[in-house]
Coordinates of N, CA and C in Angstrom, one line a residue:
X1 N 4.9 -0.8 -103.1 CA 6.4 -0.7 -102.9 C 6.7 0.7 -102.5
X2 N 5.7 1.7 -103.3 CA 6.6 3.0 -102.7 C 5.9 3.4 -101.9
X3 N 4.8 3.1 -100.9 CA 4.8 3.2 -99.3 C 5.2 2.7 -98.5
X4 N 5.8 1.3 -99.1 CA 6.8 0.8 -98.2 C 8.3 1.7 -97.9
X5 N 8.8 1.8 -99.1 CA 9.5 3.2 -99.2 C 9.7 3.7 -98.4
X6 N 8.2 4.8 -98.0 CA 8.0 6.0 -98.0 C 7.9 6.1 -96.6
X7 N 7.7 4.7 -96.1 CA 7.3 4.4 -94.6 C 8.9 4.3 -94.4
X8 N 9.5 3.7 -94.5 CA 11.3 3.4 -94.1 C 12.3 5.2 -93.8
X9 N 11.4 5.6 -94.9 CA 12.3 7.2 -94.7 C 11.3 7.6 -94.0
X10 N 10.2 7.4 -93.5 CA 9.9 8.4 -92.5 C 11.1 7.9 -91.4
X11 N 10.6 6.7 -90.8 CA 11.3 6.2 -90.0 C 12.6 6.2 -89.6
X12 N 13.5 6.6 -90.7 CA 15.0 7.1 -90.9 C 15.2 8.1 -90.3
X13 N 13.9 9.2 -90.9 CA 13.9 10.9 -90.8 C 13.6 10.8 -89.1
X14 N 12.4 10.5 -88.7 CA 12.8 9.8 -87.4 C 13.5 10.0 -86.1
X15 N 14.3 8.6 -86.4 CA 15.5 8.2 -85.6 C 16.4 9.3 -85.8
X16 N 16.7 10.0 -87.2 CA 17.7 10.8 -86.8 C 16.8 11.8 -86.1
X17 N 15.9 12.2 -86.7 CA 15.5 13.5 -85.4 C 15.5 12.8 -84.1
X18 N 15.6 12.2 -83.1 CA 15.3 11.2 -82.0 C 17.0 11.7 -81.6
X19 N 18.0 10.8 -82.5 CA 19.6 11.0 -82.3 C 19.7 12.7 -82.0
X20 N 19.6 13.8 -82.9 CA 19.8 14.6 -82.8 C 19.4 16.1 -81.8
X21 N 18.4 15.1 -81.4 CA 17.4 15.2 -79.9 C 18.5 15.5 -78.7
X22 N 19.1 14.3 -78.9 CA 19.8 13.6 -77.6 C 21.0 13.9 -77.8
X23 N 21.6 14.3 -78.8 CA 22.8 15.1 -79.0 C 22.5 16.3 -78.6
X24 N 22.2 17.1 -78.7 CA 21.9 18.9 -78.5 C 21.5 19.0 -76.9
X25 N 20.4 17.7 -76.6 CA 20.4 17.6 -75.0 C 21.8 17.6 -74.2
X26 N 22.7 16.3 -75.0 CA 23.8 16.4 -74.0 C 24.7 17.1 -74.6
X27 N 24.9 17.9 -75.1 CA 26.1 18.6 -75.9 C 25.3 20.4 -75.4
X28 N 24.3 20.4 -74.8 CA 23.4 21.6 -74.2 C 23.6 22.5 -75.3
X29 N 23.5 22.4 -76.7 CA 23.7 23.1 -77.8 C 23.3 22.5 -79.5
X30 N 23.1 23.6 -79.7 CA 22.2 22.8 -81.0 C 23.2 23.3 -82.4
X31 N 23.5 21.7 -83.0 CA 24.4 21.9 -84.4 C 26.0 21.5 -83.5
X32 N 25.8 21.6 -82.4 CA 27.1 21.2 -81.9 C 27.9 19.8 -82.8
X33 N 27.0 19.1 -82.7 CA 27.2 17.5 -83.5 C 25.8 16.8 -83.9
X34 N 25.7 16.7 -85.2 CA 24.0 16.1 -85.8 C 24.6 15.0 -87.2
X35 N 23.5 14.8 -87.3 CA 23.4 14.0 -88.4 C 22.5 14.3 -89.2
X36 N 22.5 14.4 -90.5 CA 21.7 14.4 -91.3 C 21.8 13.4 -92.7
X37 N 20.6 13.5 -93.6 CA 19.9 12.7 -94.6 C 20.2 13.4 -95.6
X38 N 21.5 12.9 -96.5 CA 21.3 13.8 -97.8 C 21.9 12.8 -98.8
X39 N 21.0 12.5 -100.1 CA 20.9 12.1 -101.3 C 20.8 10.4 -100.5
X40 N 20.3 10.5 -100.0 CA 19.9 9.1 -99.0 C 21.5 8.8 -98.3
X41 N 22.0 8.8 -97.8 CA 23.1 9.1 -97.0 C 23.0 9.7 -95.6
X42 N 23.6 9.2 -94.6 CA 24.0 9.6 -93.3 C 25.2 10.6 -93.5
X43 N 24.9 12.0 -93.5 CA 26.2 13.1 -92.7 C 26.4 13.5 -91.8
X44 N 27.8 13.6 -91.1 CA 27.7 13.9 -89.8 C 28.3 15.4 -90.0
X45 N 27.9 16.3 -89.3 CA 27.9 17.5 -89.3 C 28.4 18.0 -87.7
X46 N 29.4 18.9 -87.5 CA 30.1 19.4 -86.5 C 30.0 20.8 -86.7
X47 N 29.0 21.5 -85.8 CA 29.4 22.8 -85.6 C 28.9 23.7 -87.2
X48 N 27.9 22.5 -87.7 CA 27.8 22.7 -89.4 C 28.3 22.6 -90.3
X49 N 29.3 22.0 -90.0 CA 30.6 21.6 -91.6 C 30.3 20.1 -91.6
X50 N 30.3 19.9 -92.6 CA 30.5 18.3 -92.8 C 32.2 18.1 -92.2
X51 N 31.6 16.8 -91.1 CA 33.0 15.9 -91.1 C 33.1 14.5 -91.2
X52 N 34.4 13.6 -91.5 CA 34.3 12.5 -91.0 C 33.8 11.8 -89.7
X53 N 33.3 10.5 -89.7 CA 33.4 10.5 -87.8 C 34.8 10.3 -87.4
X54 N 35.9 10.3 -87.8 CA 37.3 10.0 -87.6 C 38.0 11.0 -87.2
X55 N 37.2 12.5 -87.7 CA 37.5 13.6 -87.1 C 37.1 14.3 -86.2
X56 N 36.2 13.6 -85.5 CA 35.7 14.1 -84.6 C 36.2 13.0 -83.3
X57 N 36.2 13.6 -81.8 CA 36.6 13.5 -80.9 C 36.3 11.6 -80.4
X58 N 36.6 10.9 -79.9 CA 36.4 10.0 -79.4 C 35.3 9.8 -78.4
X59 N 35.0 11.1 -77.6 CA 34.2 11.1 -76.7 C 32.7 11.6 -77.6
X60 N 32.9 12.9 -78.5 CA 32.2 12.8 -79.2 C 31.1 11.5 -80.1
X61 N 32.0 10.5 -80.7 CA 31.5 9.0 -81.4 C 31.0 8.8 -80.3
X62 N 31.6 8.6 -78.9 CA 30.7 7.4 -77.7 C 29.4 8.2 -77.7
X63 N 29.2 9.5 -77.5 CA 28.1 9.9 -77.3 C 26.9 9.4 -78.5
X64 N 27.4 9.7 -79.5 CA 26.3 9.0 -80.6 C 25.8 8.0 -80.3
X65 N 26.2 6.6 -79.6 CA 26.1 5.5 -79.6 C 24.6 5.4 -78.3
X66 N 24.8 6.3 -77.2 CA 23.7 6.3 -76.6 C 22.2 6.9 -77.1
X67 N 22.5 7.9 -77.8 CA 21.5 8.6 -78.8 C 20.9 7.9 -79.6
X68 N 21.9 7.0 -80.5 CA 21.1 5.8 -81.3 C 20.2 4.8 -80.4
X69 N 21.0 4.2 -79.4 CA 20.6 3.2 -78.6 C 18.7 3.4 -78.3
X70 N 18.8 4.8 -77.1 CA 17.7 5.1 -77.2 C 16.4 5.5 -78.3
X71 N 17.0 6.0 -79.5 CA 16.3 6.3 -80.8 C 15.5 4.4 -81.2
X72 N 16.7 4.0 -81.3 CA 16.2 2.4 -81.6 C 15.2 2.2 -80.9
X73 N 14.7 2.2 -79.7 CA 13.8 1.5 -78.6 C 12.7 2.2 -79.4
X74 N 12.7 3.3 -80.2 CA 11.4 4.3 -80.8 C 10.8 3.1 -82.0
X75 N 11.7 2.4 -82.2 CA 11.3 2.2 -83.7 C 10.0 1.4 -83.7
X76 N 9.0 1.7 -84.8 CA 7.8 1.7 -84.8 C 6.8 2.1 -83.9
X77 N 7.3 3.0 -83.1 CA 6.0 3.8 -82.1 C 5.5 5.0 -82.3
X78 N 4.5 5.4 -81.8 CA 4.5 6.7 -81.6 C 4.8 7.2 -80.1
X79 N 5.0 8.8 -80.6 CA 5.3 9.6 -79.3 C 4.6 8.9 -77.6
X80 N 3.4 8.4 -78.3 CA 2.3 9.0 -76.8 C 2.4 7.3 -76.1
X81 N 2.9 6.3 -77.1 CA 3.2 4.7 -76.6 C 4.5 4.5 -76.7
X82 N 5.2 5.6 -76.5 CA 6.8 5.1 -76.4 C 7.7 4.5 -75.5
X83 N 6.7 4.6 -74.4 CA 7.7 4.4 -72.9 C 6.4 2.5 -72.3
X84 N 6.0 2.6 -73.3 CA 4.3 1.6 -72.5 C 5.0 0.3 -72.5
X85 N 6.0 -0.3 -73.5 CA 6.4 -1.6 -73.2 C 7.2 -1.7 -72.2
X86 N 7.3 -3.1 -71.5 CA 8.0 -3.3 -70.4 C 10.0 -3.5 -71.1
X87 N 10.8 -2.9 -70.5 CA 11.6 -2.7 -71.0 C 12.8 -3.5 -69.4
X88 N 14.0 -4.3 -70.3 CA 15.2 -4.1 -68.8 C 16.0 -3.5 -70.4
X89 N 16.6 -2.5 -69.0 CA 17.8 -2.0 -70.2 C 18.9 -2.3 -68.6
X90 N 20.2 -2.8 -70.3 CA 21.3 -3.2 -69.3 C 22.6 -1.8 -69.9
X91 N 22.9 -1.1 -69.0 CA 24.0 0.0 -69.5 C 25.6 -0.2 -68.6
X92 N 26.5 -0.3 -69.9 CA 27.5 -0.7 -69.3 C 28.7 0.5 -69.1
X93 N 28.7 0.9 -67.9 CA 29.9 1.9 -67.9 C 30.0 3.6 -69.0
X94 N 28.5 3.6 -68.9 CA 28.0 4.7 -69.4 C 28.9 6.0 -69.9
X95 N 29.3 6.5 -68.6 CA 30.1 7.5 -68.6 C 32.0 7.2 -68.6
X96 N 32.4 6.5 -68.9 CA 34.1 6.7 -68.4 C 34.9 7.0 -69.3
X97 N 34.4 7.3 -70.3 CA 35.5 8.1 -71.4 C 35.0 9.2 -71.9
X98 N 34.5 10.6 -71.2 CA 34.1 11.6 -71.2 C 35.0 12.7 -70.6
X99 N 35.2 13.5 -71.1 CA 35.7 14.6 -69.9 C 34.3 15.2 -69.7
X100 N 35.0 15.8 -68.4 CA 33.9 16.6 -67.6 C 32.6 17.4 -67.8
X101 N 32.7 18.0 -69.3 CA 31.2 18.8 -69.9 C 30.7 17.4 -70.4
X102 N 31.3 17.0 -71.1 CA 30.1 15.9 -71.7 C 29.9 14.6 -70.5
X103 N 30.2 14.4 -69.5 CA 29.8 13.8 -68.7 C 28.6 13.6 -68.1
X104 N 28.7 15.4 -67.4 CA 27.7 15.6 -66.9 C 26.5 15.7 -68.1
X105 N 26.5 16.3 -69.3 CA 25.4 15.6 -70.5 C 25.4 14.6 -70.8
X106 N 25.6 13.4 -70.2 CA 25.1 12.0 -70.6 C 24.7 12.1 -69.6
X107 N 25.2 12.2 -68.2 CA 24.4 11.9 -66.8 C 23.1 12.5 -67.2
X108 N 22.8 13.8 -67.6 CA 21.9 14.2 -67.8 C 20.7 13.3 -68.3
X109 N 20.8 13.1 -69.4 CA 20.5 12.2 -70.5 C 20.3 11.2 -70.2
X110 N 21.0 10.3 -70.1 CA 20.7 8.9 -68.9 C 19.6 9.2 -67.6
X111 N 19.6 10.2 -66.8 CA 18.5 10.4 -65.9 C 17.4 11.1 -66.9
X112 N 17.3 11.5 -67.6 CA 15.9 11.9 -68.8 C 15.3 10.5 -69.3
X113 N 16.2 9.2 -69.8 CA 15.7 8.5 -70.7 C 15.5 7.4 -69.2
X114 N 16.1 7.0 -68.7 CA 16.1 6.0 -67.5 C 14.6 6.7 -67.0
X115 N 13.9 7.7 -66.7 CA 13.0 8.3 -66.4 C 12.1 7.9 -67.1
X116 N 11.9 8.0 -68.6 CA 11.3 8.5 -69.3 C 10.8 6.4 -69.1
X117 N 11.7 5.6 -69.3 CA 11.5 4.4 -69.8 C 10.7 3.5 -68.2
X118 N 11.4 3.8 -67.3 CA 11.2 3.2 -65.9 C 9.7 3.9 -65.7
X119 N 9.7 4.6 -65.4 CA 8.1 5.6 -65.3 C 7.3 5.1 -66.1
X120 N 7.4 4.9 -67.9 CA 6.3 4.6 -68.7 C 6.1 3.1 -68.5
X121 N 6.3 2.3 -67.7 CA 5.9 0.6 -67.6 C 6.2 0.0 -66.5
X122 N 5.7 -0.1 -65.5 CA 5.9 0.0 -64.2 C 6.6 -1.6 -63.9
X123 N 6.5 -2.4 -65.0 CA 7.2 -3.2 -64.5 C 8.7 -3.3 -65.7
X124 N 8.9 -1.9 -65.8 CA 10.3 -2.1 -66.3 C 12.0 -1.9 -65.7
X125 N 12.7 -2.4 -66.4 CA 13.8 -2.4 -65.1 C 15.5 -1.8 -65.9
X126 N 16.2 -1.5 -65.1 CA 17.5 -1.0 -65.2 C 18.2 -1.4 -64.7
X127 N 19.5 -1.7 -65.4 CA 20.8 -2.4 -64.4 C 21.7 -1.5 -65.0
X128 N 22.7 -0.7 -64.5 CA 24.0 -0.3 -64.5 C 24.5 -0.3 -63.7
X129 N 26.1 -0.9 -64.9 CA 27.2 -0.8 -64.8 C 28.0 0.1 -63.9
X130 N 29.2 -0.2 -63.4 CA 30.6 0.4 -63.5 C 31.5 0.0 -62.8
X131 N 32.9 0.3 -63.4 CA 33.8 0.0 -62.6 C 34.8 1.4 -61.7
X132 N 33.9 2.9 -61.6 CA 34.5 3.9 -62.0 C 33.7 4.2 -60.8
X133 N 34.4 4.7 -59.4 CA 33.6 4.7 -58.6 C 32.7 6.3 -58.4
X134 N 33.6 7.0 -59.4 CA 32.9 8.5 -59.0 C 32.0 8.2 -59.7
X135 N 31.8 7.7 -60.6 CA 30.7 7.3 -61.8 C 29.5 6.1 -60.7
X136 N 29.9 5.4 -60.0 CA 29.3 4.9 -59.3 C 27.7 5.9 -58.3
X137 N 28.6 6.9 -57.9 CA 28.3 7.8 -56.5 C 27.3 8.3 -57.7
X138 N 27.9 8.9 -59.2 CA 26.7 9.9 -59.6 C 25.1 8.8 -60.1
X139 N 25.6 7.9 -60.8 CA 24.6 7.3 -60.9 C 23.5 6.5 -59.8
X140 N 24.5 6.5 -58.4 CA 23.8 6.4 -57.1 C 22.9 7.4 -57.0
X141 N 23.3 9.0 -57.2 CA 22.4 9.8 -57.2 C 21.1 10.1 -57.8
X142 N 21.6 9.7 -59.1 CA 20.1 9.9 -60.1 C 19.6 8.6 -60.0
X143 N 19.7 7.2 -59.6 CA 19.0 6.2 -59.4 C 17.8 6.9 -57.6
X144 N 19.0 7.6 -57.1 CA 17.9 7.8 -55.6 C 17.1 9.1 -55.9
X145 N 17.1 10.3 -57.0 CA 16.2 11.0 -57.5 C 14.8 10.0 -58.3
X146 N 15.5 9.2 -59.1 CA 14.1 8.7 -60.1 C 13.4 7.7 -58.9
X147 N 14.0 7.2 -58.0 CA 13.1 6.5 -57.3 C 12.1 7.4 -56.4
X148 N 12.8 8.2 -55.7 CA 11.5 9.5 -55.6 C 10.5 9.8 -56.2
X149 N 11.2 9.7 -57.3 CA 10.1 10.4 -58.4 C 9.2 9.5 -58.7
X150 N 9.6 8.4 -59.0 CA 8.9 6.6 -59.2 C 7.9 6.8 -57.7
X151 N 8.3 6.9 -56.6 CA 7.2 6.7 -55.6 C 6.3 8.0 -55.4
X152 N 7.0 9.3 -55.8 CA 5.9 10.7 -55.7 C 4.5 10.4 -56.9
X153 N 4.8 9.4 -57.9 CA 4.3 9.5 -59.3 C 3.5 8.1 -58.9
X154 N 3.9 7.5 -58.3 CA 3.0 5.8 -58.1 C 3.1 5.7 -56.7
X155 N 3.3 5.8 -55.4 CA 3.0 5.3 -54.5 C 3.7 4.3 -54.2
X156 N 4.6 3.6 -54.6 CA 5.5 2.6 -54.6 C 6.8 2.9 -54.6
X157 N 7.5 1.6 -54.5 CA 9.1 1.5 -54.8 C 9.4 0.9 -55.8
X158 N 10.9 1.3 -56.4 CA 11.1 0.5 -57.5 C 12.5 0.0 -57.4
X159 N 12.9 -0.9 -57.6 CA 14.2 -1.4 -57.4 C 15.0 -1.0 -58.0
X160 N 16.4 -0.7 -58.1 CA 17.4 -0.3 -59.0 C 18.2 -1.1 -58.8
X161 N 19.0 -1.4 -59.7 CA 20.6 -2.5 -59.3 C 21.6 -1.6 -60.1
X162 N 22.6 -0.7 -59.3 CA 24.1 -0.5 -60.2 C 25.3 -1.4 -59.6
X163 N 25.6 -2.4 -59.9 CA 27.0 -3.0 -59.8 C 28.6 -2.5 -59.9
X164 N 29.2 -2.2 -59.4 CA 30.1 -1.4 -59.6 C 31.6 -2.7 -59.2
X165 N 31.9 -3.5 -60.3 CA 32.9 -3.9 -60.4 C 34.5 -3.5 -60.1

């Protein structure tokens, strides 16, 4: 029972390092917004003060949610078979409640993990969202970078679908 335990808090320890990865990625700063593990507990920390999530920004919460999202897909792997299963990830409207710096950090982020997952399983797939046409055009852009990159790296093409409602 207590390596079952012991295996659960790795796993915890983890995912939050994974989250707090992908927060500092798109927030381009480290301690900006993290989470941590204390007395077995989730704290969210801003700037290093403990806060509520209620006090922190709106746009701030959305971004957690992709951080986790992708953290999740980790659970039970390691580093070096992380990307190996075939994966569709469906993303809905990614970016539209951002202002402008954190925007462009999830764009970012979304082209790192969309990379990271499409590249590692060649028959894995992506569909986004939007109804938000500038949001449209940017994610047009990083879909026609990774497909480059998909053909400079394999010799092939890979399909992308964004829908823009």
């Amino acid at each position: 029972m207590c390596k079952k335990l012991e295996a659960e808090r790795k796993n915890i320890d983890i995912a939050v390092d994974l989250i707090n990865k992908g927060l500092k990625y798109i927030f381009f700063s480290k301690g900006r917004l993290e989470i941590i593990v204390e007395n077995d507990k989730y704290k969210l920390l801003s700037n290093g003060k403990s806060v509520l999530p209620s006090n922190i920004s709106v746009g701030e919460r959305n971004i957690i949610g992709p951080c986790y999202f992708f953290a999740s897909m980790f659970q039970g792997k390691d580093d070096k078979n992380a990307f190996n299963d075939e994966c569709l990830i469906i993303i809905d409207d990614p970016v539209s409640r951002y202002d402008f710096e954190n925007k462009i950090g999830i764009l970012s982020f979304l082209k790192l993990k969309l990379s990271q997952f499409l590249n590692g399983n060649l028959n894995s797939k992506a569909i986004v969202l939007t109804h938000d046409l500038l949001t449209f055009y940017d994610i047009e852009k990083i879909i026609e970078e990774l497909q480059k990159e998909f053909n400079d790296t394999y010799g092939k093409t890979k399909q992308y679908l964004i829908y823009l409602n």
